[in-house]
CSV table of C-alpha atoms in Angstrom, one decimal:
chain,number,residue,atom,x,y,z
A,299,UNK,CA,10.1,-24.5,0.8
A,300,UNK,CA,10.3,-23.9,-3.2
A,301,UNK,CA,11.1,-27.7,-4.3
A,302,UNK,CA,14.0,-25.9,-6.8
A,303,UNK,CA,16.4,-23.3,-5.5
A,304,UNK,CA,16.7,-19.9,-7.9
A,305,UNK,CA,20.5,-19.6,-7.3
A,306,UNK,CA,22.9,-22.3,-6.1
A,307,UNK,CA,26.5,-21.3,-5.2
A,308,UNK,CA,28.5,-19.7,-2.7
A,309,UNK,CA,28.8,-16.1,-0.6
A,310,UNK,CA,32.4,-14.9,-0.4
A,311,UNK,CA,34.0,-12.6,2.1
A,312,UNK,CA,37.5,-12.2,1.9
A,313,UNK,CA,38.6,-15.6,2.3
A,314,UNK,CA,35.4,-17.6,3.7
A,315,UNK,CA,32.8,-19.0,1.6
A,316,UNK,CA,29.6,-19.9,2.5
A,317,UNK,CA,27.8,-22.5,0.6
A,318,UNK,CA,24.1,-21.0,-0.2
A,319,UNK,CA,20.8,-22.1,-1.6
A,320,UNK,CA,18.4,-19.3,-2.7
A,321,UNK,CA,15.0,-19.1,-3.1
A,322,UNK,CA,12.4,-16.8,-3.8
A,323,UNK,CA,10.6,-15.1,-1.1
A,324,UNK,CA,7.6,-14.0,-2.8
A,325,UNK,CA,4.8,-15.8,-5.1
A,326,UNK,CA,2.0,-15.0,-7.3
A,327,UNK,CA,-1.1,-13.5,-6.0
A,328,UNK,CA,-4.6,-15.1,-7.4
A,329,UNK,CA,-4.6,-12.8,-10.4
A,330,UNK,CA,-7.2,-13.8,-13.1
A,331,UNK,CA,-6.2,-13.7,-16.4
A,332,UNK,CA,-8.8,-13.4,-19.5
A,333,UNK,CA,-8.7,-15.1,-22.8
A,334,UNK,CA,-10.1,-13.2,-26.1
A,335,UNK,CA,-13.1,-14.8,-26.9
A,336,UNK,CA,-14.8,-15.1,-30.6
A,337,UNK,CA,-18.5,-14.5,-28.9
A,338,UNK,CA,-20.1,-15.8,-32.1
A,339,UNK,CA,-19.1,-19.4,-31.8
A,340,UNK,CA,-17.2,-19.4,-28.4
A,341,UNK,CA,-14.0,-20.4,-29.6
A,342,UNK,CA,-10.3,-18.4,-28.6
A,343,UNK,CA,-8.8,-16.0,-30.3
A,344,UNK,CA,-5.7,-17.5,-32.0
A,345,UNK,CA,-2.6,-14.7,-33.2
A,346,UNK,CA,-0.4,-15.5,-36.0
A,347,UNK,CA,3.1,-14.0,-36.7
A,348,UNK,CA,2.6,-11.8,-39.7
A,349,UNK,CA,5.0,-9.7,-41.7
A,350,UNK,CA,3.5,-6.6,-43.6
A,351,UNK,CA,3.0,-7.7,-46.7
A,352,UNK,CA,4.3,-10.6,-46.9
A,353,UNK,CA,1.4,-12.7,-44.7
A,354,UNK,CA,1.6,-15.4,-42.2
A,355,UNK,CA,6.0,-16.2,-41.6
A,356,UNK,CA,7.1,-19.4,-40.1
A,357,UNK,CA,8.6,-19.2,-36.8
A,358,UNK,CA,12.5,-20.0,-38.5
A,359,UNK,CA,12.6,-17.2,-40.5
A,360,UNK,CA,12.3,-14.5,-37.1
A,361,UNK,CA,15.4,-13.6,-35.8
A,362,UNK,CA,15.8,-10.4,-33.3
A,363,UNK,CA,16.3,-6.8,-34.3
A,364,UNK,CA,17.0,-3.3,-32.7
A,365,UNK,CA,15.7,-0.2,-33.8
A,366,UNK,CA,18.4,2.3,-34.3
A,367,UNK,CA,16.1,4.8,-36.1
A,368,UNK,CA,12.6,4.4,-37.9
A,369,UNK,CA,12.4,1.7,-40.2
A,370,UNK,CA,15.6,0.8,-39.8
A,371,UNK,CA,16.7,-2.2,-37.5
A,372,UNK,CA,20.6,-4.4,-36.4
A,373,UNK,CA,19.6,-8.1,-36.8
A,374,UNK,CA,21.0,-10.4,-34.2
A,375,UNK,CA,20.6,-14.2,-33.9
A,376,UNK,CA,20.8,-16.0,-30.9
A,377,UNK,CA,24.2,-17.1,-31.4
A,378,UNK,CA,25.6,-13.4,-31.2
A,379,UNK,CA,23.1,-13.1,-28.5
A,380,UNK,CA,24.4,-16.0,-25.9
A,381,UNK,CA,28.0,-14.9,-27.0
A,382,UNK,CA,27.7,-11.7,-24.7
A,383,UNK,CA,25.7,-12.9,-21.6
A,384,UNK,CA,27.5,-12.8,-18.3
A,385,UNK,CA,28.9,-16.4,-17.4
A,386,UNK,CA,26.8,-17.6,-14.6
A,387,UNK,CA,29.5,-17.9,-11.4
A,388,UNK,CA,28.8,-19.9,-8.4
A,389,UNK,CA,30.1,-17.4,-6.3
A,390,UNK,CA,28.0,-14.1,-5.1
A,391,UNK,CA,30.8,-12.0,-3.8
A,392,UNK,CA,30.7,-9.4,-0.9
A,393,UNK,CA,32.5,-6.5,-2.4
A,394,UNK,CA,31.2,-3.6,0.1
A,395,UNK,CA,29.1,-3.2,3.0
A,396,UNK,CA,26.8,0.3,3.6
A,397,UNK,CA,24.3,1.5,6.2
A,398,UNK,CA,20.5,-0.2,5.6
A,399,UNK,CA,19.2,3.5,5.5
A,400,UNK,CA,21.2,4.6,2.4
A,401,UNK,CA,19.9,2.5,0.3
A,402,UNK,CA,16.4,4.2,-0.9
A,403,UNK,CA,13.5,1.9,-1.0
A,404,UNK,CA,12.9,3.0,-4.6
A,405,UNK,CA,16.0,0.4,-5.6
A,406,UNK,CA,14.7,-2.9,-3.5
A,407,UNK,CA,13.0,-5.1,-6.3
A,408,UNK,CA,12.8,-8.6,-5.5
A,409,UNK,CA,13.6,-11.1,-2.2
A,410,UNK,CA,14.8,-13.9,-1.7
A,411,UNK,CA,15.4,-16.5,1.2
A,412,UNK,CA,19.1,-17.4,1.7
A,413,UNK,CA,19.8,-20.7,3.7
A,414,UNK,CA,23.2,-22.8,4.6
A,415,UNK,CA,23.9,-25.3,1.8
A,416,UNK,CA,24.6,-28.1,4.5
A,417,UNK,CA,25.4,-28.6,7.8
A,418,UNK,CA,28.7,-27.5,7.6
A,419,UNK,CA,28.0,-24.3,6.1
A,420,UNK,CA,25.6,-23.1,9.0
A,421,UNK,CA,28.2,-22.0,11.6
A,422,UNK,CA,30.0,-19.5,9.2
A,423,UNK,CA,26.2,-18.8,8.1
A,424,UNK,CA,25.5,-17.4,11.6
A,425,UNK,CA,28.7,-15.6,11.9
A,426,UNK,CA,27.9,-13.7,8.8
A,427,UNK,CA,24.1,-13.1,10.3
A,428,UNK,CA,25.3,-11.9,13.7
A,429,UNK,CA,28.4,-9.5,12.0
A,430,UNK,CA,25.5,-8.0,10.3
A,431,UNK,CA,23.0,-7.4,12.6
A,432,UNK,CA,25.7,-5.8,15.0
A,433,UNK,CA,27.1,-3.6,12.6
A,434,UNK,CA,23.8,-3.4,11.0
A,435,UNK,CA,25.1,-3.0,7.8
A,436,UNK,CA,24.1,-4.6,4.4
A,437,UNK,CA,26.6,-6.4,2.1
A,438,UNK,CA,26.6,-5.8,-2.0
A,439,UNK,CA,27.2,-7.7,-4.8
A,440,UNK,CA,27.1,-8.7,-8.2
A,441,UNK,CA,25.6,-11.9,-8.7
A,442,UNK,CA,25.3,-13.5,-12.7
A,443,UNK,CA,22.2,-15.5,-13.0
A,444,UNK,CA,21.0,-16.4,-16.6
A,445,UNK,CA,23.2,-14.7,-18.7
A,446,UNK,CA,22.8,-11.2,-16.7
A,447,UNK,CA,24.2,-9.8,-14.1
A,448,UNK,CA,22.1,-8.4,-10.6
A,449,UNK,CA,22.8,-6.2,-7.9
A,450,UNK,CA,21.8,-7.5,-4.9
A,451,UNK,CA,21.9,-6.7,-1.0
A,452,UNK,CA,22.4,-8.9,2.1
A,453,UNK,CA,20.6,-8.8,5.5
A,454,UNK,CA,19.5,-10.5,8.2
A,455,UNK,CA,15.8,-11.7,9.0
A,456,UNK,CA,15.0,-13.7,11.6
A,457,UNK,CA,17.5,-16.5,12.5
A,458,UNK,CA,18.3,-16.0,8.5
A,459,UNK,CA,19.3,-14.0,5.8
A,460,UNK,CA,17.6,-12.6,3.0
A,461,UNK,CA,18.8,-11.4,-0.4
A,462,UNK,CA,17.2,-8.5,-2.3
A,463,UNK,CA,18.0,-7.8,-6.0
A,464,UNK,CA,18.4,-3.9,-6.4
A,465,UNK,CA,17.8,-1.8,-9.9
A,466,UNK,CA,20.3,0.1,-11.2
A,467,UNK,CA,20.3,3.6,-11.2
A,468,UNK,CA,19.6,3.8,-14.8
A,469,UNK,CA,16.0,2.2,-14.1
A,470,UNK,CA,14.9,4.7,-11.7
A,471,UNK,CA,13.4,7.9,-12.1
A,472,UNK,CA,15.1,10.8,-9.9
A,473,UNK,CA,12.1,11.8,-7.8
A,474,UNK,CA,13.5,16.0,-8.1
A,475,UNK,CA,11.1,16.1,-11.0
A,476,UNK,CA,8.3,15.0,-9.7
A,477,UNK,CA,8.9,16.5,-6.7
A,478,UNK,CA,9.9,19.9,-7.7
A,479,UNK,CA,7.5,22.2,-7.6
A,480,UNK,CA,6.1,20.9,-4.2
A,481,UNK,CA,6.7,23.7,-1.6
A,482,UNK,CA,9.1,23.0,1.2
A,483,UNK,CA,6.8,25.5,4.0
A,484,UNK,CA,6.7,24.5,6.9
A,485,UNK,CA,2.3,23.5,8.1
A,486,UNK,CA,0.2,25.4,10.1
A,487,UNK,CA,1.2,23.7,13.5
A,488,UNK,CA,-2.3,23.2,14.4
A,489,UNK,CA,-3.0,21.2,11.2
A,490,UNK,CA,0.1,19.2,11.9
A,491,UNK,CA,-0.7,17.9,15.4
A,492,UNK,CA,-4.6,16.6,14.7
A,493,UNK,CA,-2.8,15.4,11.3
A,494,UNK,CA,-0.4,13.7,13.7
A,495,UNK,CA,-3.3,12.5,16.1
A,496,UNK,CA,-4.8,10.8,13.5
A,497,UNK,CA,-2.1,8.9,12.5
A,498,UNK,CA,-1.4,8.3,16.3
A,499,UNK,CA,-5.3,7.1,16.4
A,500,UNK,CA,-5.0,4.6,13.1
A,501,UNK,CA,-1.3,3.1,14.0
A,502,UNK,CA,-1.8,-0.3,14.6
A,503,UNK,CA,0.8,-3.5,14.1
A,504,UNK,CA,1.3,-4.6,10.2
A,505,UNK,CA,-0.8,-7.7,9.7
A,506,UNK,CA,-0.7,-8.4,5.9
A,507,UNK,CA,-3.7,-11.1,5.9
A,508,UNK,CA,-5.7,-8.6,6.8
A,509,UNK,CA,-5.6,-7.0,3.6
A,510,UNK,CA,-7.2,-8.2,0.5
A,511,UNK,CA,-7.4,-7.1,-3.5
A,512,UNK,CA,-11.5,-6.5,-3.2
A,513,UNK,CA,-11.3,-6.5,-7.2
A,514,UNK,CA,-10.2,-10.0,-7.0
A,515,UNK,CA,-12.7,-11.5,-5.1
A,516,UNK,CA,-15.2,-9.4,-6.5
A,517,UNK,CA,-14.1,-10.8,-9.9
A,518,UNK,CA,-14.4,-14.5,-8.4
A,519,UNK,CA,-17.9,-13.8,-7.3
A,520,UNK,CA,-18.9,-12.4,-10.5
A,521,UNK,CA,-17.1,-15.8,-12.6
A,522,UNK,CA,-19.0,-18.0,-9.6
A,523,UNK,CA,-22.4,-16.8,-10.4
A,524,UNK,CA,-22.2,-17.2,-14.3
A,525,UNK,CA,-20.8,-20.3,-14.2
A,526,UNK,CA,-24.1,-21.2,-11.7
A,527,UNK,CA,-26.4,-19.5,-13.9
A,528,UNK,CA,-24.9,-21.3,-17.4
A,529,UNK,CA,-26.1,-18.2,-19.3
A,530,UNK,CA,-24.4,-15.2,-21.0
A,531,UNK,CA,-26.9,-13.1,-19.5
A,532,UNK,CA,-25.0,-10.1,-18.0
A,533,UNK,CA,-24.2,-9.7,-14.5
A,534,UNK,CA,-23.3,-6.0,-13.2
A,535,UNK,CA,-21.6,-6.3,-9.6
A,536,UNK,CA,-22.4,-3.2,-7.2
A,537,UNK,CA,-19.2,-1.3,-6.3
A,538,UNK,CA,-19.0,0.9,-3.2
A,539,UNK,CA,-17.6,3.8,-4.3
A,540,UNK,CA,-15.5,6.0,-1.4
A,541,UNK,CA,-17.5,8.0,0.3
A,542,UNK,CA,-16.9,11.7,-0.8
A,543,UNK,CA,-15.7,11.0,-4.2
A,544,UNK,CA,-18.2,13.7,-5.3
A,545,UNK,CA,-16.7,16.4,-3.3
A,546,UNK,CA,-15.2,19.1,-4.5
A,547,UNK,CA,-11.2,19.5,-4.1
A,548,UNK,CA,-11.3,23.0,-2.4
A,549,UNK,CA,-12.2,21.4,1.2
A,550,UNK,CA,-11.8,22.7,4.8
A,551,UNK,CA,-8.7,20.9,5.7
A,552,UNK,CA,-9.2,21.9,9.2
A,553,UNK,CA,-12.9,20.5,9.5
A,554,UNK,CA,-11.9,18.0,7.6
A,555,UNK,CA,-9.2,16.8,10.1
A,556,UNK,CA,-11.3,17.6,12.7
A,557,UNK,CA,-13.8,15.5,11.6
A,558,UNK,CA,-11.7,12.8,11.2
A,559,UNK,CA,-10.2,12.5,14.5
A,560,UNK,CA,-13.6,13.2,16.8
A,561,UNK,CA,-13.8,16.6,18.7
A,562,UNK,CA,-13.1,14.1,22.0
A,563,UNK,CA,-9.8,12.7,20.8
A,564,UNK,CA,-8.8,16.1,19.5
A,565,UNK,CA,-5.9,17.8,21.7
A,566,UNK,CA,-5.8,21.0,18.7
A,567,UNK,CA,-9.2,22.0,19.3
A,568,UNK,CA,-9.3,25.6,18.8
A,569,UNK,CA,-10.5,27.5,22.1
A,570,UNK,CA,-12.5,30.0,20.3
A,571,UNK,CA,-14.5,27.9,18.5
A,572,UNK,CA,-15.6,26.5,22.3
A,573,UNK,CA,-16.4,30.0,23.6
A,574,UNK,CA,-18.6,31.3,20.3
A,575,UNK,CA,-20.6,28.7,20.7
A,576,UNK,CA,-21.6,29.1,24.6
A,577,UNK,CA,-22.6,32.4,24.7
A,578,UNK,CA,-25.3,31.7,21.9
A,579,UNK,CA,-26.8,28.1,23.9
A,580,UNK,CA,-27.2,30.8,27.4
A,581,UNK,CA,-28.8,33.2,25.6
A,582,UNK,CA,-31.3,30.9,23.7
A,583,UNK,CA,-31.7,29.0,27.0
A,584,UNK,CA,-33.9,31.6,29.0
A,585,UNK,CA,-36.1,32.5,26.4
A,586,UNK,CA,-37.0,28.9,25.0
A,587,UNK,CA,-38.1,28.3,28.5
A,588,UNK,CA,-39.6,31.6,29.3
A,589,UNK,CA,-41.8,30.3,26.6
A,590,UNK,CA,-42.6,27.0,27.5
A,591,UNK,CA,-43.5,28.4,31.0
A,592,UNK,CA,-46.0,30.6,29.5
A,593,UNK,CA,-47.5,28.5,28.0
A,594,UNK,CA,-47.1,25.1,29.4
A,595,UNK,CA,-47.4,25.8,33.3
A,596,UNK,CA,-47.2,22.0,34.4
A,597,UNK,CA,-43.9,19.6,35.2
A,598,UNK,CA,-41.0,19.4,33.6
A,599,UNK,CA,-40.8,23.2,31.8
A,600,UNK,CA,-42.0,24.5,35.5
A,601,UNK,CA,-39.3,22.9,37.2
A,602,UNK,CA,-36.0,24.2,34.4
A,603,UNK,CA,-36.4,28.3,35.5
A,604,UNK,CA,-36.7,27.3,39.3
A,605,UNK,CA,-33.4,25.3,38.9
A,606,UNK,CA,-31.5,27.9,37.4
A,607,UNK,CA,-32.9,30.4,40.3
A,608,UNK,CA,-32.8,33.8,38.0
A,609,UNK,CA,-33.9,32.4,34.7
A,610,UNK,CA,-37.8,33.6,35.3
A,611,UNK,CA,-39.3,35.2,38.0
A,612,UNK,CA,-43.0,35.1,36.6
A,613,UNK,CA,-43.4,31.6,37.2
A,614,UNK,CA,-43.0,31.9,40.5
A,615,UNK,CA,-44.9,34.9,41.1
A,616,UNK,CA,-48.0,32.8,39.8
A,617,UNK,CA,-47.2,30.2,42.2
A,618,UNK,CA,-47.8,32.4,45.2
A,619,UNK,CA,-51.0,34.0,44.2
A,620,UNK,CA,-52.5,31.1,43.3
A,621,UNK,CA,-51.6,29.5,46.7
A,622,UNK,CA,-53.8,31.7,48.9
A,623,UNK,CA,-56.9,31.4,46.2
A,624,UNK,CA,-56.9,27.5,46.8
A,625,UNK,CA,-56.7,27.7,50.3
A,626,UNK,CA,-60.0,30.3,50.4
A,627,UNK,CA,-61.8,27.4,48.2
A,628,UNK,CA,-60.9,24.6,50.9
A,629,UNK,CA,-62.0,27.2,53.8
């Protein structure tokens, strides 16, 4: 557990209050970060705050502005600034509860754990969890942390409950206008069912550790080996690029999928593409080994036409009058 909670206070719901603790759910991946580097002398890149100019400022004579128009700013200090920001309340109140599926994934943002406050707190805790998970509803709220003010969803996880801060609507982008000109056709059903196959083929439980940002660890291995070598020589890593990158868009989406899946695991395979292809293997078949018997007389290329009875009737007809020319010899 985080050693220092995000948010301390209470949930209220009508006229219970829960004592909380809140903390966040998620952490920092290993991201690398790079310094600038002077190459010349090896030293770092230092910025100063300048003024166009005017040179180098000292940091008490910046204050913060907004641009209303070109040029032109409204200076604020920090005074005006703190004067504004939302009181931070201990209380994180319920004020309405909605179905888990309306709220579009585009507006989750950030989780975080919720746990009881004490040991007094935990049995209206549970209550709350259990009310949920029956209805299976989320609760809403407004909670104030740092001077602004978050919307944030409640639901259970587990034996607990986790809090998710939500974006407003102004900080999302209505998908309609990315999504506009897409046509709303329905697929060739064939596609669609070895498209669904394959999905069916690939589904597998969610296991994130199985996962890992190959860019990261390639960049480790790449820092580990010029750290060994204690040289500036450059080091280019190989990178597997996806295989058909060089393809051309314009594909055969049926081959494609085909492909994909396996012929076997296939339940669209087209029937006609089955029967085109046998005709052409019988008719190849007989002569090939009308060949090979002609010329090759002995074992194996012998013994195909006798199997398939009416593939060649020379063969055999050079059997039989060679038979009564050995037995003449031997007499």
């Amino acid at each position: 557990m985080a050693a220092r909670a995000y948010w301390q206070g209470q949930i209220r719901l009508a006229l219970v209050s829960i004592p909380i603790e809140v903390y966040p759910a998620t952490k920092s991946g290993a991201a690398i970060s790079f310094h600038q580097i002077h190459e010349p002398s090896g030293k770092r890149i230092r910025y100063e705050k300048v003024a166009p100019g005017v040179g180098p400022v000292d940091r008490d004579e910046i204050i913060k502005g907004y641009e209303i128009s070109k040029g032109n700013y409204v200076l604020l200090d920090e005074e005006e600034i703190e004067a504004v920001k939302i009181e931070s309340r201990k209380t994180l109140e319920l004020v309405q509860f909605v179905d888990a599926g309306d709220i579009d994934v585009l507006y989750y943002e950030t989780p975080y754990f919720i746990i009881p406050a004490d040991d007094l707190a935990e049995e209206a805790y549970i209550v709350l969890r259990e009310a949920l998970r029956q209805s299976r509803k989320v609760g809403l709220g407004q909670l104030a942390v740092r001077g602004r003010e978050q919307l944030v969803s409640i639901k259970p996880c587990g034996r607990g409950l986790v809090m998710e801060v939500l974006r407003y609507a102004d900080e999302v982008h209505k998908a309609q206008g990315y999504f506009r000109e897409i046509g709303d056709e329905a697929p060739d059903a064939d596609l669609l069912d070895l498209a669904t196959t394959l999905i069916e083929k690939k589904s597998a439980p969610f296991h994130p550790a199985e996962f890992h940002d190959r860019y990261i660890d390639a960049l480790h291995r790449l820092i580990d080996k010029k750290a060994k070598s204690k040289s500036n020589k450059r080091v280019l890593e190989d990178v597997e690029e996806p295989s058909g990158g060089s393809r051309s868009n314009v594909i055969d989406l049926m081959a494609a999928l085909k492909k994909s899946v396996g012929e076997s695991g296939s339940r669209a395979a087209p029937a006609k593409s089955t029967t085109r292809k046998a005709p052409a293997k019988k008719a190849s078949a007989p002569e090939t080994a009308g060949k090979k018997a002609a010329g090759k007389p002995a074992g194996k290329t012998a013994e195909k036409p006798g199997e398939k009875g009416a593939v060649g009737k020379k063969p055999p007809a050079k059997k039989t009058a060679e038979a009564p020319a050995r037995s003449r010899k031997r007499a």
